[in-house]
PDB file of C-alpha atoms in Angstrom:
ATOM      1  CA  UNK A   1     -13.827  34.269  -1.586  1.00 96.00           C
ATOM      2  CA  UNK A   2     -16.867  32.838  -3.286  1.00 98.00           C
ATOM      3  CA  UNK A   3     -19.396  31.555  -0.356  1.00 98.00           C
ATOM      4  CA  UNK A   4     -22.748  30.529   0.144  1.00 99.00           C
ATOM      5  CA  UNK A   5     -25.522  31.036   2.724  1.00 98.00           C
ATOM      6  CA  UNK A   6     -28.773  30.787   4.337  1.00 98.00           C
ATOM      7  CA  UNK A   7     -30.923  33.467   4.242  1.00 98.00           C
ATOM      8  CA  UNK A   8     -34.417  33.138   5.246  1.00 98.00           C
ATOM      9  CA  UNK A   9     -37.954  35.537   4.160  1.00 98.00           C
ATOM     10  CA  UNK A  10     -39.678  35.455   7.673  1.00 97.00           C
ATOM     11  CA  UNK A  11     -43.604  34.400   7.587  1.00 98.00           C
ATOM     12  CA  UNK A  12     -44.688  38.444   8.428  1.00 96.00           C
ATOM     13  CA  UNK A  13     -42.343  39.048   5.085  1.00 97.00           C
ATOM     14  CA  UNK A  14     -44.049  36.292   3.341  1.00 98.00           C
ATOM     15  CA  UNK A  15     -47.831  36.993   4.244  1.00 98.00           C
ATOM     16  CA  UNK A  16     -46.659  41.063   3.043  1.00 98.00           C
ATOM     17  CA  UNK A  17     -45.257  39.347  -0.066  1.00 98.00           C
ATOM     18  CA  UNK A  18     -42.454  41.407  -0.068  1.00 98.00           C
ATOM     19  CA  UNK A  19     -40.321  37.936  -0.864  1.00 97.00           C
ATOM     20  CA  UNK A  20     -39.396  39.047  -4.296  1.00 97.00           C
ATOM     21  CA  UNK A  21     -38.351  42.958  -3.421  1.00 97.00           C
ATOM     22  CA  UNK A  22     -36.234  41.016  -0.696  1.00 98.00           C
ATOM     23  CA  UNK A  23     -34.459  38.577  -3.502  1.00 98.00           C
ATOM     24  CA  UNK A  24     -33.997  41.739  -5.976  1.00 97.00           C
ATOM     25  CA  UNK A  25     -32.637  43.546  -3.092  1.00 97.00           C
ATOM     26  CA  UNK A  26     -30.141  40.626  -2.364  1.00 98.00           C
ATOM     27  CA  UNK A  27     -29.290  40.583  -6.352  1.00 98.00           C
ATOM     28  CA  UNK A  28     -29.089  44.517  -6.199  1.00 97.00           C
ATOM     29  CA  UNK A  29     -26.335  44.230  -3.735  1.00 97.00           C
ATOM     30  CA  UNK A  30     -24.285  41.071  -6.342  1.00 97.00           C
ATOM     31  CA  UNK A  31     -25.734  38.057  -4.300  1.00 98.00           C
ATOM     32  CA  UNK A  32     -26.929  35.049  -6.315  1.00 98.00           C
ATOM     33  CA  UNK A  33     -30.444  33.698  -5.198  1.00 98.00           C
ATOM     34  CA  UNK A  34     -29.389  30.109  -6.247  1.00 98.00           C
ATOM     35  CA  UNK A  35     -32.567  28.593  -4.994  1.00 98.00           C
ATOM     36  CA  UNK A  36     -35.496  29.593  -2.915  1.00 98.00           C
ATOM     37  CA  UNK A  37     -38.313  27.278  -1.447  1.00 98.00           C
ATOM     38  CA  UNK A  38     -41.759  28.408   0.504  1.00 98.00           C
ATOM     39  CA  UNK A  39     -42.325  26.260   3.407  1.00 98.00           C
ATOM     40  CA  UNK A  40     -44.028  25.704   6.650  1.00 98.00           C
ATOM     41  CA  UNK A  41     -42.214  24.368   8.585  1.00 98.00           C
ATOM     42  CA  UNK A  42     -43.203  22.676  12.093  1.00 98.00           C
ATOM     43  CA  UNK A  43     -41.934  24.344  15.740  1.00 98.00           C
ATOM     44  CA  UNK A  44     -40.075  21.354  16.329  1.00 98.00           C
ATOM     45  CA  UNK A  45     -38.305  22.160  12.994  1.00 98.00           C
ATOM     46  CA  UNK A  46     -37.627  25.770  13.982  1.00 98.00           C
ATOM     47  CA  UNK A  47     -36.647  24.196  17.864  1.00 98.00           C
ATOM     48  CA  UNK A  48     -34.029  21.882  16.097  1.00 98.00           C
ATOM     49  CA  UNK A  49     -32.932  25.060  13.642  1.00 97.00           C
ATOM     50  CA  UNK A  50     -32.260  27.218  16.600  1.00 97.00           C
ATOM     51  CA  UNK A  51     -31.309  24.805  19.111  1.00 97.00           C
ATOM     52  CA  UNK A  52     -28.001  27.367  19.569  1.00 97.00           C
ATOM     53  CA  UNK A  53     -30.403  29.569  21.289  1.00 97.00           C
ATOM     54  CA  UNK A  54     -32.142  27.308  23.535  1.00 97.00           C
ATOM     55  CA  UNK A  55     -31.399  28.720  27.224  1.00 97.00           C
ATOM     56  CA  UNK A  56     -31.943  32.413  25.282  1.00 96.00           C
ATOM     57  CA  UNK A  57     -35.233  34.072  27.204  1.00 96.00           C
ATOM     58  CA  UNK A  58     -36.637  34.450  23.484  1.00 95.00           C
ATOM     59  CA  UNK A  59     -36.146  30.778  21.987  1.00 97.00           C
ATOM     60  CA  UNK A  60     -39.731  29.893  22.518  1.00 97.00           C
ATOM     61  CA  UNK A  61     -41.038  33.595  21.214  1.00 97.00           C
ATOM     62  CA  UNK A  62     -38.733  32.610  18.160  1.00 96.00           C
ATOM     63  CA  UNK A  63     -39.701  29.155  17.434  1.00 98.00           C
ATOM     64  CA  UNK A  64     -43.371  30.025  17.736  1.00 98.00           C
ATOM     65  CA  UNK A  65     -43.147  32.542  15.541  1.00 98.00           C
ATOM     66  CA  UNK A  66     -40.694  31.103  12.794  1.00 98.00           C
ATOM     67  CA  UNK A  67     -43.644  27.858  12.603  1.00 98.00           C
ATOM     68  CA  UNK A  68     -46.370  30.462  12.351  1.00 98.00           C
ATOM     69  CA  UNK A  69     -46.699  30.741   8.903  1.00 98.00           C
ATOM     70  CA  UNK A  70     -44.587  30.089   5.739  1.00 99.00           C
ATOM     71  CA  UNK A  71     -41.356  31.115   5.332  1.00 99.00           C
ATOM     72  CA  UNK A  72     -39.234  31.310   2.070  1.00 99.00           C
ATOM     73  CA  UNK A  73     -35.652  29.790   2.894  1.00 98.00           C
ATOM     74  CA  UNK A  74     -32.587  31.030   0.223  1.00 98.00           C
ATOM     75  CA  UNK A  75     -29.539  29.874  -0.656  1.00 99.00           C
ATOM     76  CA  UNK A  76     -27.315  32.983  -1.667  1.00 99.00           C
ATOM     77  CA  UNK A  77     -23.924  32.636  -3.288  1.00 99.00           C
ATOM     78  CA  UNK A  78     -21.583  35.475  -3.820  1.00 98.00           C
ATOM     79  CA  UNK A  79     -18.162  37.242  -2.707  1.00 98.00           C
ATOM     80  CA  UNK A  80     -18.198  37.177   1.221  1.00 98.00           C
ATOM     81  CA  UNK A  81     -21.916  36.228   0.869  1.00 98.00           C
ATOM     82  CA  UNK A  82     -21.999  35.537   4.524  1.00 98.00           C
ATOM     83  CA  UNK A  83     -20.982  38.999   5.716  1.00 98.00           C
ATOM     84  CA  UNK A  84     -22.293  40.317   3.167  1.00 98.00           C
ATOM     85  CA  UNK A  85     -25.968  38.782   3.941  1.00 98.00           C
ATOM     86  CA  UNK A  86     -25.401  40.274   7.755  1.00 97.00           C
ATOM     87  CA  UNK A  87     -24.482  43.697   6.553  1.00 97.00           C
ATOM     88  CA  UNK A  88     -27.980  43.577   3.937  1.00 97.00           C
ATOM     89  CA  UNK A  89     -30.189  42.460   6.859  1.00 97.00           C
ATOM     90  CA  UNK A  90     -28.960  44.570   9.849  1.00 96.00           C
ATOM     91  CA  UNK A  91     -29.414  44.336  13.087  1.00 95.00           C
ATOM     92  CA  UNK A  92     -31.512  41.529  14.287  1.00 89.00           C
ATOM     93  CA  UNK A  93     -33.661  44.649  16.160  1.00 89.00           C
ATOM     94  CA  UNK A  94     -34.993  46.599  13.645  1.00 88.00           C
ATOM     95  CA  UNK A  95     -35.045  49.232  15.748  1.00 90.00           C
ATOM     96  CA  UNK A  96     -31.091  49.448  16.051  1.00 94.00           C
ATOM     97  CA  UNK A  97     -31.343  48.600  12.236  1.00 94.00           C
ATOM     98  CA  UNK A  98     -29.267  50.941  10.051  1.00 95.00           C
ATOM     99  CA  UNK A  99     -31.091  52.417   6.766  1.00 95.00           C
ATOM    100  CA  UNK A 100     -30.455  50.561   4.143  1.00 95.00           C
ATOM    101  CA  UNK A 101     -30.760  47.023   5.637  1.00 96.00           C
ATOM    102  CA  UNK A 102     -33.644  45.052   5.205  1.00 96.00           C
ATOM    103  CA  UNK A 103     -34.687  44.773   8.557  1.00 94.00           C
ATOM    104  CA  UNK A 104     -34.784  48.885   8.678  1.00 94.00           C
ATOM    105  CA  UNK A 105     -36.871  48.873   5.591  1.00 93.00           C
ATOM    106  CA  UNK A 106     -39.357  45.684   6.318  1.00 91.00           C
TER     107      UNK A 106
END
């Protein structure tokens, strides 16, 4: 099934410009970068974007740090994009990231 996601190029990503290794890597592995803005967005943005994680201990820590700088924010389109896009960015600790993922490598 063809599906689309959001994938987003966090601001310590952004200010190491490694935004276009991180879009060849998503083409590499047959994801379509079907458009891709840089923005700065504002910590109520990022509060209303993770509002899921509100009553998490790191929502704050997360919001804070998603307004801190720009991001780049992708739309990706490909078969199973949205697992796939999981299994290319790893575990959300890069520590418990597997090699290979992008949050192992960046």
């Amino acid at each position: 099934v063809i599906e689309q996601t959001l994938s987003i190029v966090k601001p310590d990503a952004v200010e190491r410009n490694l935004e276009n290794r991180i879009k060849s890597f998503f083409k590499e592995k047959n994801l379509k970068v079907l458009k891709s803005k840089k923005v700065h967005i504002t910590k109520e943005e990022a509060e209303e974007f993770y509002k899921v994680h509100q009553t998490k201990s790191f929502y704050q820590n997360l919001c804070n740090y998603l307004s801190s700088g720009p991001i780049v924010v992708m739309i990706l389109e490909g078969e199973e994009a949205v697992s796939k896009n999981r299994q290319i960015m790893g575990a959300t600790d890069p520590l418990k990231a597997e090699e290979g993922t992008l949050r192992k490598m960046y």
